[in-house]
């Protein structure tokens, strides 16, 4: 085991995060100016508990330190932060008058903070404003957490080919601290700018301010919680769906490119190969679905295209809104959405899933294979986004895909052992691991809800959401005996 | 385009193969000694056509040559042989009194020769003996074709990591011809020995000779055609199911190890890491299913285990027999069989699918990743079966898995666009690409039949069976412009 001393800096940072969390917990009541806030006492209590525990951890672990974390400490910090933050975030739900079970409260907060967006709560349209706003804030907070993790921690940990996105700021040396701080400030600024831009756009297009804020928080974070059981279907307005598609796409793009944009560098954003592929893919699949629907049901072309683009973007960016029950659009659409669940957005964004760049690396690998079949002695250098890609990066990207699919099989088998049918088990496992939101089938489909599942299945899904959010390997590495050897 | 001259040796070999095919076509009538052979005329006609076309090709292309084929010619030969042999094999079905449509006759012969075993024919129990025997012979013939291809051609073509199994005999130099011939004789001898062993075992356990021959032909080739709509369920006898499991396992093992066994080398067979993993995997999954059924339904333990082992072995070796409708054994079993459809047996065997060694290489890669996360500077050599595994082999194995899953998505989407539901599209695509046989769901499940599918879907499935049998890349490489450049 690691000596206790090494854990102290981790506890300290967790304490700091809990103090931040307690501040966020006061937001719903403050923002609504004690209007639609029947649960204000629950929020005050939760914030107090969080703050107290946070202060205890922060000062109990020995005050302010300036040492950079070692690699193993970073693993432990990352994993424990993603467990404790959702745990404490469930307090307002538990202490409110909603009468949620402990399982359901945890499910809602884990699904929220991981920006999955699967919900066990129904009758959303009649819930008090403070609870709805808290659900949205959890997702927004999760979103910035993921970006920070993807840009600052994962490349350093060499997980799943993310080293491809290592920048100078990924070196956690003392020297790099000012640079890292600058990057962090840039990320937060971009995230805030996007959020406010989204609020204003929704508001301008006719949403009331409450809905505009809620949906902006869950759009930019590609979370997908809504204020209605009919999700974005409550706004039957193509302009809103189109705007939401654009902001989901922005949420699915590497955020460090926004930071560069803030510094006046436009080219990296416009030239990024991952973004090109991502956008082409979204529009291609949306076009296929639109043509299919126009052909099959005679849907009006503009409707068909905007709804297709919205729902495809929602699933691929792992947001999880729905504008209609797309599982009724015909068998081709069902099969396409099954596969779309796996794809995910770009790395370094708020989205989950397998991520676009891993598919691009696989395609590179495949092209190389075909060339090598014909010219066995040719030397081929792989290029991606202007860099030469080492074997190590390809191998770790591919290892990620393998562990993703293997975990999917295990999770689906456990869900089935708990009595869920084939489609629910498969798509439930996929939607949780990829942090998407809805699955397919009668229960957990886009028109359904995770409420009817047995408690055991909900716990399995929570574990899968956390695994997916932590890019799997950062959890599995902690199960290796090597990790705990000194 | 390749100049015409280069195609001539390919046409010549195809002619030779057609002459062999015409000899096999006389077998059903001869073996049954003109007994249950109402379609004898169809067989005579088909054999004559085959023989005539074969002779024309063989001598038309310029008589006997002794030059070794170049790589591109081998690609063309491999792909065209796997198209023309099934095409000609459908003749007896077309010319018989069965009144099969052209689509159905092709489906049955492609499914047969690729040893997939999906069938569009029902009422098998009442079909004449000659037709049933021909279905079995097609599979047996396909089986030896695959072994030959896997041992002699694919390693040379560097496809999908198969180079891992390259032996001296994979070098197609003039010098290597005697060695290749010796290996080929050994393979045929092992295949014949296994077949006769299987016939005798089935016969000894109580099958009549006709059924023993038919089922031995489709067991050893891991094909899966049976003489009854209830498949192996017609023999409700645990000893037969157990014996069939053993022979399917033998059919799923690398055949060059049997050749070594014939040469007195027992160790390579006993020590093979792929075989160890394969057998452990089969018994583990069978045990899980047996325990689940004992627990859930109170099935008698011996029954539960033998039926589980039989059906798991049948799907993993891509045979495709069923002893019962296992899709009624509960949701866990359905999900497990969904994933089992992809696995496949060992390389160099008659089985299809993704193959055990590719999973083993992925696990190696994953372990390496975890080690590298913790010890970034460590140098790790990968070992498999006592060899050091190069990056190139891992890359091509992984590229195969990617193209397999990408093709699966495309095939499933096309099937869904043709109106098939999610489960039928997904499992239909998987079962065809992996050359298994049955899918899941009401139509193509273990108790079902491919007859009700629309003709277009049947053609798509035929293409998928051929792609799977040809390890995908050997077909896709022919679509690359590089291939046709001189």
mmCIF file of N, CA and C in Angstrom, chain B residues 82 113-116 139-148 150 191 194 217-223 247-255 258 317-319 345-353 355 434-435 469:
data_model
loop_
_atom_site.group_PDB
_atom_site.id
_atom_site.type_symbol
_atom_site.label_atom_id
_atom_site.label_comp_id
_atom_site.label_asym_id
_atom_site.label_seq_id
_atom_site.Cartn_x
_atom_site.Cartn_y
_atom_site.Cartn_z
ATOM 1 N N UNK B 82 -13.572 -18.539 -54.526
ATOM 2 C CA UNK B 82 -14.656 -18.543 -53.547
ATOM 3 C C UNK B 82 -15.955 -17.985 -54.101
ATOM 4 N N UNK B 113 -20.761 -23.666 -48.945
ATOM 5 C CA UNK B 113 -19.330 -23.726 -49.250
ATOM 6 C C UNK B 113 -18.531 -22.845 -48.293
ATOM 7 N N UNK B 114 -19.107 -21.708 -47.859
ATOM 8 C CA UNK B 114 -18.391 -20.878 -46.890
ATOM 9 C C UNK B 114 -18.477 -21.483 -45.484
ATOM 10 N N UNK B 115 -19.115 -22.639 -45.348
ATOM 11 C CA UNK B 115 -19.370 -23.335 -44.083
ATOM 12 C C UNK B 115 -20.106 -22.467 -43.068
ATOM 13 N N UNK B 116 -20.936 -21.557 -43.586
ATOM 14 C CA UNK B 116 -21.749 -20.749 -42.687
ATOM 15 C C UNK B 116 -22.844 -21.621 -42.074
ATOM 16 N N UNK B 139 -20.241 -28.323 -47.695
ATOM 17 C CA UNK B 139 -19.593 -27.783 -46.503
ATOM 18 C C UNK B 139 -18.233 -28.435 -46.263
ATOM 19 N N UNK B 140 -18.191 -29.744 -46.479
ATOM 20 C CA UNK B 140 -16.943 -30.469 -46.255
ATOM 21 C C UNK B 140 -15.851 -29.944 -47.178
ATOM 22 N N UNK B 141 -16.262 -29.726 -48.444
ATOM 23 C CA UNK B 141 -15.355 -29.195 -49.462
ATOM 24 C C UNK B 141 -14.903 -27.789 -49.074
ATOM 25 N N UNK B 142 -15.834 -26.960 -48.613
ATOM 26 C CA UNK B 142 -15.480 -25.618 -48.152
ATOM 27 C C UNK B 142 -14.474 -25.666 -47.020
ATOM 28 N N UNK B 143 -14.664 -26.630 -46.115
ATOM 29 C CA UNK B 143 -13.762 -26.756 -44.975
ATOM 30 C C UNK B 143 -12.322 -26.966 -45.380
ATOM 31 N N UNK B 144 -12.089 -27.886 -46.304
ATOM 32 C CA UNK B 144 -10.703 -28.139 -46.718
ATOM 33 C C UNK B 144 -10.153 -26.941 -47.495
ATOM 34 N N UNK B 145 -11.042 -26.252 -48.203
ATOM 35 C CA UNK B 145 -10.622 -25.045 -48.924
ATOM 36 C C UNK B 145 -10.102 -23.968 -47.980
ATOM 37 N N UNK B 146 -10.798 -23.803 -46.852
ATOM 38 C CA UNK B 146 -10.395 -22.782 -45.890
ATOM 39 C C UNK B 146 -9.057 -23.116 -45.260
ATOM 40 N N UNK B 147 -8.893 -24.380 -44.893
ATOM 41 C CA UNK B 147 -7.641 -24.761 -44.250
ATOM 42 C C UNK B 147 -6.481 -24.510 -45.192
ATOM 43 N N UNK B 148 -6.679 -24.913 -46.439
ATOM 44 C CA UNK B 148 -5.632 -24.694 -47.433
ATOM 45 C C UNK B 148 -5.308 -23.213 -47.557
ATOM 46 N N UNK B 150 -5.912 -20.805 -45.372
ATOM 47 C CA UNK B 150 -5.365 -20.223 -44.151
ATOM 48 C C UNK B 150 -3.916 -20.607 -43.944
ATOM 49 N N UNK B 191 -7.566 -34.144 -42.359
ATOM 50 C CA UNK B 191 -8.977 -33.833 -42.548
ATOM 51 C C UNK B 191 -9.766 -35.109 -42.791
ATOM 52 N N UNK B 194 -9.942 -37.155 -39.483
ATOM 53 C CA UNK B 194 -10.948 -36.594 -38.583
ATOM 54 C C UNK B 194 -12.348 -36.948 -39.054
ATOM 55 N N UNK B 217 -19.556 -34.864 -41.993
ATOM 56 C CA UNK B 217 -19.080 -33.917 -43.009
ATOM 57 C C UNK B 217 -19.284 -32.475 -42.564
ATOM 58 N N UNK B 218 -20.397 -32.204 -41.880
ATOM 59 C CA UNK B 218 -20.687 -30.818 -41.497
ATOM 60 C C UNK B 218 -20.175 -30.483 -40.094
ATOM 61 N N UNK B 219 -19.705 -31.489 -39.338
ATOM 62 C CA UNK B 219 -19.109 -31.216 -38.026
ATOM 63 C C UNK B 219 -17.647 -30.827 -38.179
ATOM 64 N N UNK B 220 -16.910 -31.689 -38.894
ATOM 65 C CA UNK B 220 -15.470 -31.483 -39.043
ATOM 66 C C UNK B 220 -15.176 -30.190 -39.803
ATOM 67 N N UNK B 221 -16.083 -29.817 -40.714
ATOM 68 C CA UNK B 221 -15.893 -28.583 -41.480
ATOM 69 C C UNK B 221 -16.470 -27.389 -40.726
ATOM 70 N N UNK B 222 -16.938 -27.611 -39.493
ATOM 71 C CA UNK B 222 -17.648 -26.594 -38.703
ATOM 72 C C UNK B 222 -18.653 -25.840 -39.573
ATOM 73 N N UNK B 223 -19.421 -26.630 -40.333
ATOM 74 C CA UNK B 223 -20.394 -26.047 -41.262
ATOM 75 C C UNK B 223 -21.760 -25.864 -40.627
ATOM 76 N N UNK B 247 -15.696 -33.101 -31.617
ATOM 77 C CA UNK B 247 -15.268 -33.007 -33.017
ATOM 78 C C UNK B 247 -15.353 -31.580 -33.551
ATOM 79 N N UNK B 248 -16.305 -30.794 -33.054
ATOM 80 C CA UNK B 248 -16.337 -29.380 -33.471
ATOM 81 C C UNK B 248 -15.095 -28.665 -32.939
ATOM 82 N N UNK B 249 -14.716 -28.988 -31.682
ATOM 83 C CA UNK B 249 -13.500 -28.379 -31.134
ATOM 84 C C UNK B 249 -12.293 -28.741 -31.989
ATOM 85 N N UNK B 250 -12.222 -30.029 -32.382
ATOM 86 C CA UNK B 250 -11.101 -30.456 -33.230
ATOM 87 C C UNK B 250 -11.116 -29.697 -34.558
ATOM 88 N N UNK B 251 -12.336 -29.468 -35.085
ATOM 89 C CA UNK B 251 -12.448 -28.702 -36.330
ATOM 90 C C UNK B 251 -12.062 -27.241 -36.150
ATOM 91 N N UNK B 252 -12.044 -26.782 -34.899
ATOM 92 C CA UNK B 252 -11.730 -25.379 -34.624
ATOM 93 C C UNK B 252 -10.295 -25.143 -34.219
ATOM 94 N N UNK B 253 -9.463 -26.180 -34.347
ATOM 95 C CA UNK B 253 -8.057 -26.133 -33.923
ATOM 96 C C UNK B 253 -7.165 -25.982 -35.163
ATOM 97 N N UNK B 254 -6.015 -25.318 -35.053
ATOM 98 C CA UNK B 254 -5.143 -25.154 -36.221
ATOM 99 C C UNK B 254 -4.744 -26.507 -36.811
ATOM 100 N N UNK B 255 -5.048 -26.698 -38.105
ATOM 101 C CA UNK B 255 -4.847 -28.021 -38.688
ATOM 102 C C UNK B 255 -3.387 -28.382 -38.892
ATOM 103 N N UNK B 258 -2.196 -30.818 -36.482
ATOM 104 C CA UNK B 258 -2.510 -32.232 -36.723
ATOM 105 C C UNK B 258 -1.447 -32.852 -37.639
ATOM 106 N N UNK B 317 -17.185 -22.177 -32.586
ATOM 107 C CA UNK B 317 -16.442 -22.762 -33.715
ATOM 108 C C UNK B 317 -17.088 -22.381 -35.041
ATOM 109 N N UNK B 318 -18.149 -21.596 -34.981
ATOM 110 C CA UNK B 318 -18.919 -21.144 -36.150
ATOM 111 C C UNK B 318 -19.523 -22.302 -36.929
ATOM 112 N N UNK B 319 -19.874 -23.380 -36.208
ATOM 113 C CA UNK B 319 -20.568 -24.490 -36.853
ATOM 114 C C UNK B 319 -22.026 -24.105 -37.099
ATOM 115 N N UNK B 345 -13.149 -19.584 -33.913
ATOM 116 C CA UNK B 345 -12.205 -20.572 -33.382
ATOM 117 C C UNK B 345 -10.760 -20.127 -33.549
ATOM 118 N N UNK B 346 -9.869 -21.101 -33.697
ATOM 119 C CA UNK B 346 -8.450 -20.781 -33.863
ATOM 120 C C UNK B 346 -8.163 -20.496 -35.341
ATOM 121 N N UNK B 347 -7.098 -19.765 -35.592
ATOM 122 C CA UNK B 347 -6.682 -19.533 -36.972
ATOM 123 C C UNK B 347 -6.173 -20.844 -37.562
ATOM 124 N N UNK B 348 -6.279 -20.972 -38.871
ATOM 125 C CA UNK B 348 -5.788 -22.181 -39.523
ATOM 126 C C UNK B 348 -6.709 -23.370 -39.324
ATOM 127 N N UNK B 349 -7.922 -23.102 -38.837
ATOM 128 C CA UNK B 349 -8.913 -24.165 -38.690
ATOM 129 C C UNK B 349 -10.021 -23.918 -39.702
ATOM 130 N N UNK B 350 -11.088 -24.716 -39.625
ATOM 131 C CA UNK B 350 -12.195 -24.508 -40.554
ATOM 132 C C UNK B 350 -13.154 -23.447 -40.057
ATOM 133 N N UNK B 351 -12.934 -22.913 -38.864
ATOM 134 C CA UNK B 351 -13.906 -21.976 -38.303
ATOM 135 C C UNK B 351 -13.683 -20.560 -38.819
ATOM 136 N N UNK B 352 -14.704 -19.713 -38.629
ATOM 137 C CA UNK B 352 -14.623 -18.323 -39.072
ATOM 138 C C UNK B 352 -14.512 -17.381 -37.893
ATOM 139 N N UNK B 353 -15.159 -16.241 -38.006
ATOM 140 C CA UNK B 353 -15.181 -15.296 -36.889
ATOM 141 C C UNK B 353 -13.897 -14.510 -36.755
ATOM 142 N N UNK B 355 -11.536 -14.895 -34.535
ATOM 143 C CA UNK B 355 -10.446 -15.821 -34.177
ATOM 144 C C UNK B 355 -9.821 -15.507 -32.816
ATOM 145 N N UNK B 434 -19.236 -13.820 -39.693
ATOM 146 C CA UNK B 434 -18.430 -14.756 -38.925
ATOM 147 C C UNK B 434 -18.644 -16.188 -39.399
ATOM 148 N N UNK B 435 -19.492 -16.383 -40.413
ATOM 149 C CA UNK B 435 -19.787 -17.714 -40.950
ATOM 150 C C UNK B 435 -20.288 -18.685 -39.894
ATOM 151 N N UNK B 469 -15.494 -15.106 -45.115
ATOM 152 C CA UNK B 469 -14.680 -16.278 -45.425
ATOM 153 C C UNK B 469 -13.338 -15.873 -46.017
#
